[in-house]
Tab-separated table of C-alpha atoms and ligand atoms in Angstrom:
chain	number	residue	atom	x	y	z
V	1	MET	CA	-23.030	-91.860	-78.463
V	2	ILE	CA	-26.250	-93.058	-80.107
V	3	GLN	CA	-24.763	-96.565	-80.403
V	4	ASP	CA	-24.392	-96.675	-76.519
V	5	GLU	CA	-27.952	-95.451	-75.978
V	6	ILE	CA	-29.364	-98.171	-78.223
V	7	GLN	CA	-27.372	-100.778	-76.389
V	8	ARG	CA	-28.630	-99.675	-73.058
V	9	LEU	CA	-32.219	-99.305	-74.294
V	10	LYS	CA	-31.965	-102.867	-75.836
V	11	GLU	CA	-30.855	-104.356	-72.581
V	12	ASP	CA	-33.537	-102.598	-70.574
V	13	GLN	CA	-36.258	-103.793	-72.944
V	14	GLY	CA	-34.944	-107.389	-73.424
V	15	ALA	CA	-34.797	-106.618	-77.065
V	16	VAL	CA	-32.784	-107.956	-80.005
V	17	ILE	CA	-32.133	-106.172	-83.327
V	18	LEU	CA	-32.452	-108.111	-86.592
V	19	ALA	CA	-31.145	-106.473	-89.767
V	20	HIS	CA	-31.236	-107.287	-93.471
V	21	ASN	CA	-28.060	-107.254	-95.483
V	22	TYR	CA	-29.229	-104.105	-97.345
V	23	GLN	CA	-29.604	-102.019	-94.275
V	24	ARG	CA	-27.227	-98.855	-93.786
V	25	PRO	CA	-23.800	-99.814	-92.569
V	26	GLU	CA	-24.326	-98.208	-89.160
V	27	VAL	CA	-27.575	-100.158	-88.685
V	28	GLN	CA	-25.866	-103.457	-89.523
V	29	GLU	CA	-23.183	-102.546	-86.943
V	30	ILE	CA	-25.523	-102.278	-84.030
V	31	ALA	CA	-27.601	-105.356	-85.008
V	32	ASP	CA	-27.458	-108.583	-83.106
V	33	PHE	CA	-27.976	-110.544	-86.354
V	34	VAL	CA	-27.636	-109.561	-89.975
V	35	GLY	CA	-28.836	-111.890	-92.706
V	36	ASP	CA	-30.818	-112.684	-95.732
V	37	SER	CA	-34.682	-112.953	-95.662
V	38	LEU	CA	-34.686	-116.740	-94.972
V	39	GLU	CA	-31.991	-116.547	-92.265
V	40	LEU	CA	-33.862	-113.657	-90.642
V	41	ALA	CA	-37.223	-115.592	-90.690
V	42	ILE	CA	-35.531	-118.530	-88.932
V	43	LYS	CA	-33.835	-116.253	-86.348
V	44	ALA	CA	-37.142	-114.616	-85.648
V	45	LYS	CA	-38.861	-117.883	-85.295
V	46	GLU	CA	-36.286	-119.085	-82.784
V	47	ALA	CA	-36.033	-115.744	-80.989
V	48	THR	CA	-36.660	-115.817	-77.112
V	49	ALA	CA	-36.242	-112.099	-76.521
V	50	ASP	CA	-39.446	-110.113	-75.580
V	51	VAL	CA	-39.041	-107.544	-78.340
V	52	LEU	CA	-37.659	-107.977	-81.899
V	53	ILE	CA	-36.624	-104.733	-83.598
V	54	PHE	CA	-36.714	-105.550	-87.204
V	55	CYS	CA	-34.493	-103.360	-89.459
V	56	GLY	CA	-35.696	-104.232	-92.972
V	57	VAL	CA	-39.043	-103.838	-94.815
V	58	GLU	CA	-42.715	-104.634	-93.906
V	59	PHE	CA	-42.974	-108.092	-95.439
V	60	MET	CA	-39.946	-109.195	-93.468
V	61	ALA	CA	-41.313	-107.932	-90.052
V	62	GLU	CA	-44.680	-109.495	-90.819
V	63	THR	CA	-43.016	-112.819	-91.474
V	64	ALA	CA	-41.204	-112.522	-88.080
V	65	LYS	CA	-44.521	-111.812	-86.295
V	66	ILE	CA	-46.311	-114.681	-87.983
V	67	LEU	CA	-43.628	-117.071	-87.068
V	68	ASN	CA	-43.306	-115.912	-83.471
V	69	PRO	CA	-46.663	-114.318	-82.520
V	70	SER	CA	-46.063	-114.059	-78.828
V	71	ARG	CA	-43.023	-111.563	-79.266
V	72	LYS	CA	-43.499	-107.933	-79.908
V	73	VAL	CA	-42.199	-107.273	-83.353
V	74	ILE	CA	-41.338	-103.617	-84.185
V	75	LEU	CA	-40.707	-102.157	-87.591
V	76	PRO	CA	-39.049	-98.763	-86.798
V	77	VAL	CA	-40.261	-97.079	-89.866
V	78	LYS	CA	-43.806	-97.638	-90.938
V	79	GLU	CA	-43.318	-96.679	-94.527
V	80	ALA	CA	-40.587	-99.169	-95.169
V	81	GLY	CA	-42.433	-101.227	-97.784
V	82	CYS	CA	-41.646	-103.237	-100.947
V	83	PRO	CA	-43.066	-102.252	-104.312
V	84	LEU	CA	-42.472	-105.775	-105.561
V	85	ALA	CA	-44.623	-107.170	-102.685
V	86	ASP	CA	-47.339	-104.667	-103.431
V	87	CYS	CA	-47.705	-105.572	-107.150
V	88	LEU	CA	-49.555	-108.765	-106.304
V	89	THR	CA	-52.997	-108.723	-104.754
V	90	PRO	CA	-54.908	-111.701	-103.086
V	91	GLU	CA	-57.674	-111.191	-105.795
V	92	MET	CA	-54.990	-111.742	-108.524
V	93	VAL	CA	-53.864	-115.012	-106.805
V	94	ARG	CA	-57.547	-116.170	-106.435
V	95	GLU	CA	-58.281	-115.444	-110.064
V	96	ALA	CA	-55.093	-117.370	-111.133
V	97	LYS	CA	-56.114	-120.278	-108.868
V	98	ALA	CA	-59.460	-120.434	-110.576
V	99	ARG	CA	-57.783	-120.412	-114.057
V	100	TYR	CA	-55.161	-123.077	-113.067
V	101	PRO	CA	-56.986	-125.335	-110.587
V	102	GLU	CA	-54.239	-127.982	-110.841
V	103	ALA	CA	-51.394	-125.671	-110.062
V	104	ALA	CA	-49.527	-125.298	-106.781
V	105	VAL	CA	-49.160	-121.589	-105.497
V	106	VAL	CA	-45.577	-120.629	-104.492
V	107	LEU	CA	-45.261	-117.071	-103.236
V	108	TYR	CA	-41.958	-115.335	-102.680
V	109	VAL	CA	-41.824	-113.968	-99.185
V	110	ASN	CA	-41.687	-110.491	-100.812
V	111	SER	CA	-45.470	-110.452	-100.887
V	112	THR	CA	-48.207	-109.160	-98.630
V	113	VAL	CA	-49.651	-111.264	-95.829
V	114	GLU	CA	-53.003	-111.309	-97.539
V	115	SER	CA	-51.511	-112.799	-100.652
V	116	LYS	CA	-49.429	-115.274	-98.607
V	117	ALA	CA	-52.784	-116.539	-97.078
V	118	GLU	CA	-53.722	-117.769	-100.603
V	119	ALA	CA	-50.441	-119.611	-101.148
V	120	ASP	CA	-49.594	-123.267	-100.624
V	121	ILE	CA	-46.030	-122.531	-99.741
V	122	THR	CA	-43.672	-119.508	-99.703
V	123	CYS	CA	-40.055	-119.340	-100.650
V	124	THR	CA	-37.211	-116.928	-100.576
V	125	SER	CA	-34.514	-116.482	-103.224
V	126	ALA	CA	-32.269	-118.842	-101.122
V	127	ASN	CA	-34.692	-121.743	-101.328
V	128	ALA	CA	-37.021	-121.201	-104.328
V	129	VAL	CA	-35.516	-124.080	-106.350
V	130	GLU	CA	-35.731	-126.440	-103.355
V	131	VAL	CA	-39.395	-125.359	-102.621
V	132	VAL	CA	-40.505	-125.931	-106.227
V	133	ARG	CA	-38.695	-129.249	-106.498
V	134	SER	CA	-40.483	-130.447	-103.256
V	135	LEU	CA	-43.919	-130.161	-104.737
V	136	SER	CA	-45.932	-132.941	-106.183
V	137	GLU	CA	-47.803	-130.685	-108.685
V	138	THR	CA	-46.096	-130.079	-112.086
V	139	GLN	CA	-47.802	-126.850	-112.738
V	140	VAL	CA	-46.734	-124.026	-110.450
V	141	LEU	CA	-48.074	-120.505	-110.159
V	142	PHE	CA	-45.095	-118.445	-108.916
V	143	GLY	CA	-45.101	-114.761	-107.864
V	144	PRO	CA	-44.672	-111.929	-107.657
V	145	ASP	CA	-41.084	-111.763	-109.162
V	146	ALA	CA	-40.983	-112.912	-112.794
V	147	ASN	CA	-37.257	-112.898	-112.945
V	148	LEU	CA	-37.099	-115.239	-109.897
V	149	ALA	CA	-39.669	-117.273	-111.640
V	150	HIS	CA	-37.456	-117.454	-114.809
V	151	TYR	CA	-34.514	-118.585	-112.639
V	152	VAL	CA	-36.512	-121.383	-111.007
V	153	ALA	CA	-37.921	-122.419	-114.341
V	154	ALA	CA	-34.394	-122.855	-115.787
V	155	GLN	CA	-33.255	-124.965	-112.699
V	156	VAL	CA	-36.406	-127.129	-112.608
V	157	PRO	CA	-37.315	-127.693	-116.306
V	158	GLU	CA	-39.543	-130.619	-115.425
V	159	LYS	CA	-42.129	-128.169	-114.047
V	160	GLU	CA	-44.243	-125.624	-115.712
V	161	ILE	CA	-43.726	-122.383	-113.892
V	162	ILE	CA	-46.308	-119.658	-114.566
V	163	PRO	CA	-45.343	-116.198	-113.413
V	164	LEU	CA	-47.993	-114.394	-111.462
V	165	PRO	CA	-48.280	-111.517	-112.455
V	166	ALA	CA	-46.518	-111.978	-115.810
V	167	ASP	CA	-44.424	-108.965	-115.308
V	168	GLY	CA	-43.791	-108.481	-111.510
V	169	HIS	CA	-40.327	-107.021	-110.925
V	170	CYS	CA	-38.262	-105.380	-108.236
V	171	PRO	CA	-37.621	-101.853	-109.452
V	172	VAL	CA	-34.181	-101.779	-107.840
V	173	HIS	CA	-32.801	-105.015	-109.385
V	174	GLN	CA	-34.335	-104.123	-112.799
V	175	GLU	CA	-31.839	-101.291	-112.923
V	176	TYR	CA	-28.973	-103.600	-113.554
V	177	THR	CA	-28.031	-104.119	-117.256
V	178	LEU	CA	-25.485	-106.064	-119.329
V	179	ALA	CA	-23.276	-103.095	-119.212
V	180	ASP	CA	-22.861	-103.642	-115.404
V	181	VAL	CA	-21.833	-107.215	-116.017
V	182	GLU	CA	-19.396	-106.167	-118.662
V	183	ALA	CA	-17.976	-103.372	-116.520
V	184	GLY	CA	-17.241	-106.001	-113.878
V	185	HIS	CA	-15.612	-108.453	-116.207
V	186	ALA	CA	-13.530	-105.673	-117.729
V	187	ARG	CA	-12.199	-104.928	-114.215
V	188	GLY	CA	-11.216	-108.713	-113.892
V	189	ASP	CA	-14.024	-109.326	-111.344
V	190	ALA	CA	-16.306	-112.375	-111.068
V	191	VAL	CA	-19.863	-111.076	-111.246
V	192	VAL	CA	-22.639	-112.218	-108.945
V	193	CYS	CA	-26.230	-111.091	-109.378
V	194	HIS	CA	-29.393	-111.706	-107.395
V	195	PRO	CA	-32.073	-113.800	-109.037
V	196	GLU	CA	-34.369	-110.723	-109.045
V	197	CYS	CA	-32.149	-109.312	-111.863
V	198	ASP	CA	-33.182	-109.427	-115.490
V	199	PRO	CA	-32.708	-113.030	-117.153
V	200	ALA	CA	-30.090	-111.472	-119.544
V	201	VAL	CA	-28.139	-110.228	-116.525
V	202	GLN	CA	-28.406	-113.570	-114.819
V	203	GLU	CA	-27.199	-115.573	-117.849
V	204	ALA	CA	-24.140	-113.174	-118.317
V	205	SER	CA	-23.170	-113.413	-114.684
V	206	ASP	CA	-20.798	-115.889	-113.210
V	207	LEU	CA	-23.061	-116.696	-110.233
V	208	VAL	CA	-26.683	-116.089	-109.367
V	209	ALA	CA	-27.303	-116.067	-105.551
V	210	SER	CA	-29.557	-114.820	-102.808
V	211	THR	CA	-27.803	-112.320	-100.499
V	212	GLY	CA	-27.130	-115.265	-98.030
V	213	GLY	CA	-25.827	-117.285	-100.933
V	214	MET	CA	-23.394	-114.496	-101.734
V	215	VAL	CA	-21.941	-114.772	-98.285
V	216	ARG	CA	-21.675	-118.513	-98.539
V	217	GLN	CA	-19.897	-118.433	-101.995
V	218	ALA	CA	-17.696	-115.306	-101.540
V	219	HIS	CA	-14.612	-117.562	-100.953
V	220	LEU	CA	-14.888	-118.742	-104.661
V	221	HIS	CA	-13.173	-115.557	-106.040
V	222	LYS	CA	-10.950	-112.751	-104.824
V	223	ASP	CA	-12.597	-109.750	-106.601
V	224	TRP	CA	-16.319	-109.452	-107.203
V	225	THR	CA	-18.832	-107.276	-108.762
V	226	VAL	CA	-22.020	-107.543	-106.680
V	227	LEU	CA	-25.212	-106.897	-108.581
V	228	THR	CA	-27.671	-106.410	-105.842
V	229	GLU	CA	-28.517	-103.497	-103.446
V	230	GLU	CA	-25.292	-101.686	-102.492
V	231	GLY	CA	-25.626	-102.535	-98.706
V	232	MET	CA	-24.569	-106.067	-99.623
V	233	ALA	CA	-21.208	-105.014	-100.704
V	234	TYR	CA	-20.664	-103.461	-97.339
V	235	ARG	CA	-21.770	-106.589	-95.701
V	236	LEU	CA	-19.445	-108.773	-97.729
V	237	GLY	CA	-16.494	-106.402	-97.215
V	238	ARG	CA	-16.975	-106.715	-93.333
V	239	LEU	CA	-17.126	-110.446	-93.560
V	240	PHE	CA	-14.204	-110.936	-96.004
V	241	PRO	CA	-11.698	-108.137	-95.553
V	242	ASP	CA	-9.150	-109.846	-97.747
V	243	ARG	CA	-11.441	-109.656	-100.857
V	244	THR	CA	-12.906	-106.787	-102.858
V	245	PHE	CA	-16.618	-106.256	-103.630
V	246	HIS	CA	-17.647	-103.642	-106.124
V	247	ALA	CA	-21.113	-102.353	-106.020
V	248	VAL	CA	-23.116	-100.168	-108.554
V	249	GLU	CA	-23.481	-97.442	-105.976
V	250	GLU	CA	-26.416	-95.651	-107.551
V	251	VAL	CA	-28.626	-98.712	-107.246
V	252	VAL	CA	-30.138	-98.339	-103.875
V	253	CYS	CA	-33.449	-99.720	-102.287
V	254	GLU	CA	-35.008	-96.637	-100.751
V	255	ASP	CA	-37.167	-98.587	-98.537
V	256	MET	CA	-34.315	-100.633	-97.080
V	257	LYS	CA	-32.433	-97.343	-96.514
V	258	ARG	CA	-35.217	-95.608	-94.652
V	259	THR	CA	-34.223	-96.985	-91.238
V	260	THR	CA	-31.640	-94.796	-89.403
V	261	LEU	CA	-29.974	-95.179	-86.032
V	262	GLY	CA	-32.314	-92.431	-84.777
V	263	ASP	CA	-35.247	-94.622	-85.841
V	264	VAL	CA	-33.838	-97.639	-84.037
V	265	ARG	CA	-33.487	-95.602	-80.846
V	266	ARG	CA	-36.999	-94.152	-81.153
V	267	ALA	CA	-38.483	-97.609	-81.815
V	268	LEU	CA	-36.846	-98.870	-78.595
V	269	GLU	CA	-37.987	-95.859	-76.616
V	270	THR	CA	-41.616	-95.768	-77.839
V	271	GLY	CA	-42.267	-99.303	-79.014
V	272	GLU	CA	-43.350	-97.973	-82.421
V	273	TYR	CA	-44.323	-99.340	-84.928
V	274	GLU	CA	-45.620	-102.621	-83.535
V	275	VAL	CA	-46.566	-105.156	-86.172
V	276	THR	CA	-50.136	-106.485	-85.710
V	277	ILE	CA	-51.848	-109.082	-88.100
V	278	ASP	CA	-55.435	-110.331	-87.966
V	279	GLU	CA	-54.964	-113.928	-86.822
V	280	ALA	CA	-57.465	-115.169	-89.458
V	281	ILE	CA	-55.093	-114.047	-92.073
V	282	ALA	CA	-51.990	-114.713	-90.128
V	283	GLY	CA	-52.992	-118.302	-89.492
V	284	ARG	CA	-53.411	-119.061	-93.294
V	285	ALA	CA	-50.149	-117.265	-94.130
V	286	ARG	CA	-48.405	-119.178	-91.223
V	287	LYS	CA	-49.230	-122.612	-92.919
V	288	ALA	CA	-47.478	-121.491	-96.118
V	289	ILE	CA	-44.418	-120.152	-94.384
V	290	GLU	CA	-44.090	-122.948	-91.953
V	291	ARG	CA	-44.304	-125.482	-94.774
V	292	MET	CA	-41.192	-123.601	-96.265
V	293	ILE	CA	-39.271	-123.611	-92.997
V	294	ALA	CA	-40.002	-127.388	-92.474
V	295	LEU	CA	-38.067	-128.134	-95.744
V	296	ARG	CA	-34.871	-126.986	-94.023
V	297	GLY	CA	-32.621	-129.887	-93.232
Z	301	13P	P1	-32.618	-112.006	-99.982
Z	301	13P	O1	-33.628	-113.015	-99.517
Z	301	13P	O2	-31.732	-112.671	-100.984
Z	301	13P	O3	-32.004	-111.385	-98.759
Z	301	13P	O4	-33.439	-110.925	-100.768
Z	301	13P	C1	-34.384	-110.031	-100.198
Z	301	13P	C2	-34.765	-109.020	-101.084
Z	301	13P	O5	-35.581	-108.181	-100.836
Z	301	13P	C3	-34.071	-108.925	-102.341
Z	301	13P	O6	-34.416	-107.749	-102.922
Z	302	SF4	FE1	-38.346	-104.993	-102.374
Z	302	SF4	FE2	-36.493	-104.707	-104.270
Z	302	SF4	FE3	-36.165	-103.373	-102.046
Z	302	SF4	FE4	-35.887	-106.110	-102.060
Z	302	SF4	S1	-34.659	-104.551	-103.097
Z	302	SF4	S2	-36.992	-104.911	-100.571
Z	302	SF4	S3	-37.452	-106.659	-103.562
Z	302	SF4	S4	-37.852	-103.135	-103.537
């Protein structure tokens, strides 16, 4: 069985497999750790294994490499990107900084390493509010997700949150509508959505949470409609078999779903595709990411 081959190769190589909550069920099953983007970043930073096989998308594997540069970090599918991350260029960040010289720059980890190098601090959806509250500046440039920026602005009204760009969105989470919330409520479910969803969807939902937050708060209700990539409903169902989690099955992140078990086996056999980042850029991005990690606890 391919799972046994992966296990054997993993032991031979001294590798660990990290997987995001949106990965295919069979990839989640062979992973040593499954989590949200903040949990994965922390795991990667603390990892002692020689090789980290990162089943997720490019910005997550890059964050792992930046936090633990002496490890070999492998992204099994080179094309596993994130259109949200790609919508913000470092030039756009530099221009905004020139326009708002007093503002702090907070970038969601769903951004390129070149853009992160321009940031004061990064955040994930699990800690965005905490990160923004930690700043001394009252004006904050926040990108690239405008819906997450809206969520933060509502939680931290004492700060001026300027979305950068004005209309950055995840195309996957943009697909959820009020009709999905209403369908969940009609079923008798509590509805949880990710803060990358449209503000109207956030406001109509019972809970807004990162994927890790969904795990931590699943005990609050028995039946849930989960408005985030469908892999999350699988993850929650595995963790809480006595509860039900309805997903909107047609809402899928193609990038997250690119990685198959065959890709994981090939990555272990060939060492492809190793993440490498120019240290001049990595060093600047590391400061912003480490500042976020240091807020923990
Ligand atoms: P989380 O940080 O909640 O895992 O989200 C990552 C992501 O890409 C959401 O689309
Ligand atoms: Fe990027 Fe959206 Fe996919 Fe998350 S779900 S990796 S933000 S495209």
